[in-house]
């Protein structure tokens, strides 16, 4: 895996995401309740604080949980909830060690069916269906991982130029479109909630 991604909008962070399957998975895991760029910058920050060029599932899984949580909590914190995210990252790494010998790329390498790949992604700790579909769309659209039926398995995120998620971010312009879509979705959800309140 060696592609150019623009998810963190930071050259060093994006370079790591483009060459490291574990970094990409970790960034996806961190992508909740914080801005997307902050989430995808996280893997680079973690690697820097560990004093390495890449993330290693074996090393992270074996790190003392308190020490790893402290590492994510250092200013600037890797996430709004560094303690709980540290735990989730370690759970993800332990799962990869137990099921894929610590090699994140084996989650998708050689998988020739989109539904099977979605199932594998959904089994990862911290990955619900939506997160798994978004990561599947990212794999297909930007990382060249396109098993049969991947677009269908990714749902609406797999549609070309849908600008619904990180899978469609290739630079500042597309980032703005994805952000606008997310804001629209939030506003629609809020309006629906208020309409429900008025009906009751």
PDB file of C-alpha atoms in Angstrom:
ATOM      1  CA  UNK A   1       0.000   0.000   0.000  1.00  0.00           C
ATOM      2  CA  UNK A   2       1.604   3.233  -1.111  1.00  0.00           C
ATOM      3  CA  UNK A   3      -0.791   5.939  -2.230  1.00  0.00           C
ATOM      4  CA  UNK A   4      -1.240   9.637  -1.573  1.00  0.00           C
ATOM      5  CA  UNK A   5      -4.112  10.398   0.746  1.00  0.00           C
ATOM      6  CA  UNK A   6      -5.346  13.830   1.838  1.00  0.00           C
ATOM      7  CA  UNK A   7      -7.432  12.972   4.888  1.00  0.00           C
ATOM      8  CA  UNK A   8      -5.387  14.750   7.565  1.00  0.00           C
ATOM      9  CA  UNK A   9      -4.530  17.711   5.297  1.00  0.00           C
ATOM     10  CA  UNK A  10      -1.004  17.353   6.699  1.00  0.00           C
ATOM     11  CA  UNK A  11       1.768  15.956   4.472  1.00  0.00           C
ATOM     12  CA  UNK A  12       3.505  13.780   7.105  1.00  0.00           C
ATOM     13  CA  UNK A  13       0.280  12.423   8.567  1.00  0.00           C
ATOM     14  CA  UNK A  14      -1.174  11.700   5.119  1.00  0.00           C
ATOM     15  CA  UNK A  15       2.041   9.984   3.977  1.00  0.00           C
ATOM     16  CA  UNK A  16       1.766   7.552   6.903  1.00  0.00           C
ATOM     17  CA  UNK A  17      -1.924   6.868   6.173  1.00  0.00           C
ATOM     18  CA  UNK A  18      -1.082   6.148   2.530  1.00  0.00           C
ATOM     19  CA  UNK A  19       1.582   3.545   3.283  1.00  0.00           C
ATOM     20  CA  UNK A  20       0.419   2.010   6.566  1.00  0.00           C
ATOM     21  CA  UNK A  21      -2.741  -0.140   6.683  1.00  0.00           C
ATOM     22  CA  UNK A  22      -2.771   0.012  10.498  1.00  0.00           C
ATOM     23  CA  UNK A  23      -2.494   3.806  10.471  1.00  0.00           C
ATOM     24  CA  UNK A  24      -5.437   4.031   8.062  1.00  0.00           C
ATOM     25  CA  UNK A  25      -7.551   1.722  10.252  1.00  0.00           C
ATOM     26  CA  UNK A  26      -6.560   3.671  13.377  1.00  0.00           C
ATOM     27  CA  UNK A  27      -7.475   6.987  11.760  1.00  0.00           C
ATOM     28  CA  UNK A  28     -10.870   5.554  10.833  1.00  0.00           C
ATOM     29  CA  UNK A  29     -11.338   4.333  14.398  1.00  0.00           C
ATOM     30  CA  UNK A  30     -10.536   7.808  15.771  1.00  0.00           C
ATOM     31  CA  UNK A  31     -12.952   9.489  13.327  1.00  0.00           C
ATOM     32  CA  UNK A  32     -15.855  10.204  15.652  1.00  0.00           C
ATOM     33  CA  UNK A  33     -16.855  13.250  17.676  1.00  0.00           C
ATOM     34  CA  UNK A  34     -13.846  15.233  16.441  1.00  0.00           C
ATOM     35  CA  UNK A  35     -12.987  16.918  13.097  1.00  0.00           C
ATOM     36  CA  UNK A  36     -11.881  14.463  10.405  1.00  0.00           C
ATOM     37  CA  UNK A  37      -8.425  16.008   9.975  1.00  0.00           C
ATOM     38  CA  UNK A  38      -7.767  15.749  13.709  1.00  0.00           C
ATOM     39  CA  UNK A  39      -8.771  12.066  13.660  1.00  0.00           C
ATOM     40  CA  UNK A  40      -6.581  11.142  10.711  1.00  0.00           C
ATOM     41  CA  UNK A  41      -3.633  13.102  12.061  1.00  0.00           C
ATOM     42  CA  UNK A  42      -3.820  10.883  15.166  1.00  0.00           C
ATOM     43  CA  UNK A  43      -1.838   7.890  13.839  1.00  0.00           C
ATOM     44  CA  UNK A  44       1.144  10.140  12.960  1.00  0.00           C
ATOM     45  CA  UNK A  45       1.009  11.758  16.402  1.00  0.00           C
ATOM     46  CA  UNK A  46       0.924   8.338  18.087  1.00  0.00           C
ATOM     47  CA  UNK A  47       3.865   7.071  15.992  1.00  0.00           C
ATOM     48  CA  UNK A  48       5.877  10.203  16.786  1.00  0.00           C
ATOM     49  CA  UNK A  49       5.228   9.834  20.514  1.00  0.00           C
ATOM     50  CA  UNK A  50       6.205   6.160  20.353  1.00  0.00           C
ATOM     51  CA  UNK A  51       9.399   7.201  18.549  1.00  0.00           C
ATOM     52  CA  UNK A  52       8.652   5.080  15.453  1.00  0.00           C
ATOM     53  CA  UNK A  53       8.019   5.609  11.731  1.00  0.00           C
ATOM     54  CA  UNK A  54       4.948   3.381  11.699  1.00  0.00           C
ATOM     55  CA  UNK A  55       2.411   1.792  14.032  1.00  0.00           C
ATOM     56  CA  UNK A  56       2.972  -1.812  15.080  1.00  0.00           C
ATOM     57  CA  UNK A  57      -0.033  -3.829  16.282  1.00  0.00           C
ATOM     58  CA  UNK A  58       2.109  -6.189  18.389  1.00  0.00           C
ATOM     59  CA  UNK A  59       3.854  -3.294  20.168  1.00  0.00           C
ATOM     60  CA  UNK A  60       0.678  -1.297  20.800  1.00  0.00           C
ATOM     61  CA  UNK A  61      -1.246  -4.341  22.059  1.00  0.00           C
ATOM     62  CA  UNK A  62       1.596  -5.123  24.478  1.00  0.00           C
ATOM     63  CA  UNK A  63       1.965  -1.560  25.802  1.00  0.00           C
ATOM     64  CA  UNK A  64       0.852  -0.901  29.371  1.00  0.00           C
ATOM     65  CA  UNK A  65      -2.722   0.489  29.062  1.00  0.00           C
ATOM     66  CA  UNK A  66      -2.093   3.373  31.464  1.00  0.00           C
ATOM     67  CA  UNK A  67       1.085   4.370  29.644  1.00  0.00           C
ATOM     68  CA  UNK A  68      -0.685   4.226  26.265  1.00  0.00           C
ATOM     69  CA  UNK A  69      -3.602   6.307  27.571  1.00  0.00           C
ATOM     70  CA  UNK A  70      -1.121   8.861  28.932  1.00  0.00           C
ATOM     71  CA  UNK A  71       0.596   8.982  25.530  1.00  0.00           C
ATOM     72  CA  UNK A  72      -2.711   9.845  23.807  1.00  0.00           C
ATOM     73  CA  UNK A  73      -3.590  12.356  26.528  1.00  0.00           C
ATOM     74  CA  UNK A  74      -0.414  14.440  26.135  1.00  0.00           C
ATOM     75  CA  UNK A  75      -1.131  17.953  24.845  1.00  0.00           C
ATOM     76  CA  UNK A  76      -2.321  18.259  22.169  1.00  0.00           C
ATOM     77  CA  UNK A  77      -4.485  15.220  22.908  1.00  0.00           C
ATOM     78  CA  UNK A  78      -4.981  12.739  20.066  1.00  0.00           C
ATOM     79  CA  UNK A  79      -8.756  12.733  20.655  1.00  0.00           C
ATOM     80  CA  UNK A  80     -11.408  14.479  22.726  1.00  0.00           C
ATOM     81  CA  UNK A  81     -11.660  11.228  24.729  1.00  0.00           C
ATOM     82  CA  UNK A  82      -8.042  10.035  24.763  1.00  0.00           C
ATOM     83  CA  UNK A  83      -8.491   7.433  27.516  1.00  0.00           C
ATOM     84  CA  UNK A  84     -11.374   5.564  25.903  1.00  0.00           C
ATOM     85  CA  UNK A  85      -9.828   5.826  22.421  1.00  0.00           C
ATOM     86  CA  UNK A  86      -6.499   4.480  23.722  1.00  0.00           C
ATOM     87  CA  UNK A  87      -8.399   1.443  24.996  1.00  0.00           C
ATOM     88  CA  UNK A  88     -10.166   1.009  21.642  1.00  0.00           C
ATOM     89  CA  UNK A  89      -6.917   1.256  19.678  1.00  0.00           C
ATOM     90  CA  UNK A  90      -5.327  -1.390  21.904  1.00  0.00           C
ATOM     91  CA  UNK A  91      -8.390  -3.628  21.466  1.00  0.00           C
ATOM     92  CA  UNK A  92      -8.134  -3.211  17.691  1.00  0.00           C
ATOM     93  CA  UNK A  93      -4.416  -4.041  17.740  1.00  0.00           C
ATOM     94  CA  UNK A  94      -4.968  -7.087  19.975  1.00  0.00           C
ATOM     95  CA  UNK A  95      -7.673  -8.321  17.580  1.00  0.00           C
ATOM     96  CA  UNK A  96      -5.290  -7.903  14.629  1.00  0.00           C
ATOM     97  CA  UNK A  97      -2.584  -9.820  16.520  1.00  0.00           C
ATOM     98  CA  UNK A  98      -5.016 -12.633  17.368  1.00  0.00           C
ATOM     99  CA  UNK A  99      -6.648 -12.946  13.943  1.00  0.00           C
ATOM    100  CA  UNK A 100      -4.202 -11.517  11.376  1.00  0.00           C
ATOM    101  CA  UNK A 101      -0.759 -11.949  12.965  1.00  0.00           C
ATOM    102  CA  UNK A 102      -0.714  -8.199  13.589  1.00  0.00           C
ATOM    103  CA  UNK A 103      -0.846  -7.402   9.857  1.00  0.00           C
ATOM    104  CA  UNK A 104      -3.759  -5.002   9.235  1.00  0.00           C
ATOM    105  CA  UNK A 105      -3.510  -5.405   5.461  1.00  0.00           C
ATOM    106  CA  UNK A 106      -4.529  -9.070   5.779  1.00  0.00           C
ATOM    107  CA  UNK A 107      -8.031  -7.871   6.730  1.00  0.00           C
ATOM    108  CA  UNK A 108      -8.576  -7.110   3.034  1.00  0.00           C
ATOM    109  CA  UNK A 109      -5.667  -8.661   1.115  1.00  0.00           C
ATOM    110  CA  UNK A 110      -6.841 -11.490  -1.141  1.00  0.00           C
ATOM    111  CA  UNK A 111     -10.532 -11.011  -0.268  1.00  0.00           C
ATOM    112  CA  UNK A 112     -12.461 -11.231  -3.542  1.00  0.00           C
ATOM    113  CA  UNK A 113     -16.002 -10.564  -2.312  1.00  0.00           C
ATOM    114  CA  UNK A 114     -17.258  -7.162  -1.130  1.00  0.00           C
ATOM    115  CA  UNK A 115     -19.733  -8.588   1.387  1.00  0.00           C
ATOM    116  CA  UNK A 116     -17.040 -10.775   2.942  1.00  0.00           C
ATOM    117  CA  UNK A 117     -14.749  -7.755   3.263  1.00  0.00           C
ATOM    118  CA  UNK A 118     -17.537  -5.738   4.884  1.00  0.00           C
ATOM    119  CA  UNK A 119     -18.124  -8.603   7.329  1.00  0.00           C
ATOM    120  CA  UNK A 120     -14.411  -8.651   8.232  1.00  0.00           C
ATOM    121  CA  UNK A 121     -14.364  -4.902   8.791  1.00  0.00           C
ATOM    122  CA  UNK A 122     -17.510  -5.038  10.945  1.00  0.00           C
ATOM    123  CA  UNK A 123     -15.818  -7.629  13.152  1.00  0.00           C
ATOM    124  CA  UNK A 124     -13.016  -5.194  14.036  1.00  0.00           C
ATOM    125  CA  UNK A 125     -13.362  -3.682  17.539  1.00  0.00           C
ATOM    126  CA  UNK A 126     -14.810  -0.172  17.294  1.00  0.00           C
ATOM    127  CA  UNK A 127     -16.163  -0.659  13.763  1.00  0.00           C
ATOM    128  CA  UNK A 128     -19.942  -0.656  13.423  1.00  0.00           C
ATOM    129  CA  UNK A 129     -21.670  -1.096  10.059  1.00  0.00           C
ATOM    130  CA  UNK A 130     -21.432   2.572   9.042  1.00  0.00           C
ATOM    131  CA  UNK A 131     -17.715   2.868   9.889  1.00  0.00           C
ATOM    132  CA  UNK A 132     -17.032  -0.432   8.100  1.00  0.00           C
ATOM    133  CA  UNK A 133     -18.888   0.761   4.987  1.00  0.00           C
ATOM    134  CA  UNK A 134     -17.010   4.069   4.949  1.00  0.00           C
ATOM    135  CA  UNK A 135     -13.650   2.298   5.275  1.00  0.00           C
ATOM    136  CA  UNK A 136     -14.655  -0.171   2.545  1.00  0.00           C
ATOM    137  CA  UNK A 137     -15.498   2.800   0.293  1.00  0.00           C
ATOM    138  CA  UNK A 138     -12.110   4.359   1.119  1.00  0.00           C
ATOM    139  CA  UNK A 139     -10.358   1.096   0.213  1.00  0.00           C
ATOM    140  CA  UNK A 140     -12.212   0.913  -3.098  1.00  0.00           C
ATOM    141  CA  UNK A 141     -12.070   4.556  -4.123  1.00  0.00           C
ATOM    142  CA  UNK A 142      -8.548   5.496  -3.056  1.00  0.00           C
ATOM    143  CA  UNK A 143      -6.525   2.409  -2.113  1.00  0.00           C
ATOM    144  CA  UNK A 144      -7.282   0.191  -5.126  1.00  0.00           C
ATOM    145  CA  UNK A 145      -8.911  -2.595  -3.072  1.00  0.00           C
ATOM    146  CA  UNK A 146     -11.940  -3.498  -5.200  1.00  0.00           C
ATOM    147  CA  UNK A 147     -13.321  -6.987  -4.611  1.00  0.00           C
ATOM    148  CA  UNK A 148     -16.441  -7.970  -6.548  1.00  0.00           C
ATOM    149  CA  UNK A 149     -19.480  -6.100  -5.224  1.00  0.00           C
ATOM    150  CA  UNK A 150     -17.489  -3.662  -3.082  1.00  0.00           C
ATOM    151  CA  UNK A 151     -19.590  -0.648  -4.113  1.00  0.00           C
ATOM    152  CA  UNK A 152     -22.853  -2.401  -3.246  1.00  0.00           C
ATOM    153  CA  UNK A 153     -21.411  -3.568   0.092  1.00  0.00           C
ATOM    154  CA  UNK A 154     -20.297   0.001   0.882  1.00  0.00           C
ATOM    155  CA  UNK A 155     -23.877   1.242   0.318  1.00  0.00           C
ATOM    156  CA  UNK A 156     -24.324   4.960  -0.413  1.00  0.00           C
ATOM    157  CA  UNK A 157     -20.667   5.568   0.523  1.00  0.00           C
ATOM    158  CA  UNK A 158     -19.583   3.467  -2.461  1.00  0.00           C
ATOM    159  CA  UNK A 159     -21.339   5.676  -5.006  1.00  0.00           C
ATOM    160  CA  UNK A 160     -18.948   7.676  -7.220  1.00  0.00           C
ATOM    161  CA  UNK A 161     -18.421  11.268  -6.070  1.00  0.00           C
ATOM    162  CA  UNK A 162     -21.069  11.020  -3.378  1.00  0.00           C
ATOM    163  CA  UNK A 163     -19.048  13.320  -1.038  1.00  0.00           C
ATOM    164  CA  UNK A 164     -20.591  11.640   2.008  1.00  0.00           C
ATOM    165  CA  UNK A 165     -17.455  10.558   3.877  1.00  0.00           C
ATOM    166  CA  UNK A 166     -13.663  10.496   4.099  1.00  0.00           C
ATOM    167  CA  UNK A 167     -13.718   8.025   1.177  1.00  0.00           C
ATOM    168  CA  UNK A 168     -14.317  10.996  -1.157  1.00  0.00           C
ATOM    169  CA  UNK A 169     -11.760  13.417   0.287  1.00  0.00           C
ATOM    170  CA  UNK A 170      -8.912  14.030  -2.149  1.00  0.00           C
ATOM    171  CA  UNK A 171      -8.108  17.642  -1.229  1.00  0.00           C
ATOM    172  CA  UNK A 172      -9.471  20.845   0.366  1.00  0.00           C
ATOM    173  CA  UNK A 173     -12.339  21.225  -2.159  1.00  0.00           C
ATOM    174  CA  UNK A 174     -13.745  17.738  -1.621  1.00  0.00           C
ATOM    175  CA  UNK A 175     -13.189  18.093   2.146  1.00  0.00           C
ATOM    176  CA  UNK A 176     -15.437  21.169   2.078  1.00  0.00           C
ATOM    177  CA  UNK A 177     -18.117  19.225   0.161  1.00  0.00           C
ATOM    178  CA  UNK A 178     -18.010  16.320   2.634  1.00  0.00           C
ATOM    179  CA  UNK A 179     -18.176  18.724   5.564  1.00  0.00           C
ATOM    180  CA  UNK A 180     -21.178  20.493   4.005  1.00  0.00           C
ATOM    181  CA  UNK A 181     -22.916  17.131   3.543  1.00  0.00           C
ATOM    182  CA  UNK A 182     -22.287  16.201   7.178  1.00  0.00           C
ATOM    183  CA  UNK A 183     -23.691  19.554   8.336  1.00  0.00           C
ATOM    184  CA  UNK A 184     -26.796  19.021   6.172  1.00  0.00           C
ATOM    185  CA  UNK A 185     -27.297  15.572   7.720  1.00  0.00           C
ATOM    186  CA  UNK A 186     -26.918  16.991  11.241  1.00  0.00           C
ATOM    187  CA  UNK A 187     -29.400  19.781  10.499  1.00  0.00           C
ATOM    188  CA  UNK A 188     -31.911  17.295   9.034  1.00  0.00           C
ATOM    189  CA  UNK A 189     -31.572  15.021  12.083  1.00  0.00           C
ATOM    190  CA  UNK A 190     -32.066  18.003  14.415  1.00  0.00           C
ATOM    191  CA  UNK A 191     -35.159  19.163  12.495  1.00  0.00           C
ATOM    192  CA  UNK A 192     -36.605  15.643  12.623  1.00  0.00           C
ATOM    193  CA  UNK A 193     -36.025  15.475  16.383  1.00  0.00           C
ATOM    194  CA  UNK A 194     -37.799  18.818  16.897  1.00  0.00           C
ATOM    195  CA  UNK A 195     -40.711  17.730  14.673  1.00  0.00           C
ATOM    196  CA  UNK A 196     -41.081  14.561  16.771  1.00  0.00           C
ATOM    197  CA  UNK A 197     -41.123  16.659  19.971  1.00  0.00           C
ATOM    198  CA  UNK A 198     -43.887  18.866  18.591  1.00  0.00           C
ATOM    199  CA  UNK A 199     -45.983  15.836  17.624  1.00  0.00           C
ATOM    200  CA  UNK A 200     -45.841  14.402  21.156  1.00  0.00           C
TER     201      UNK A 200
END
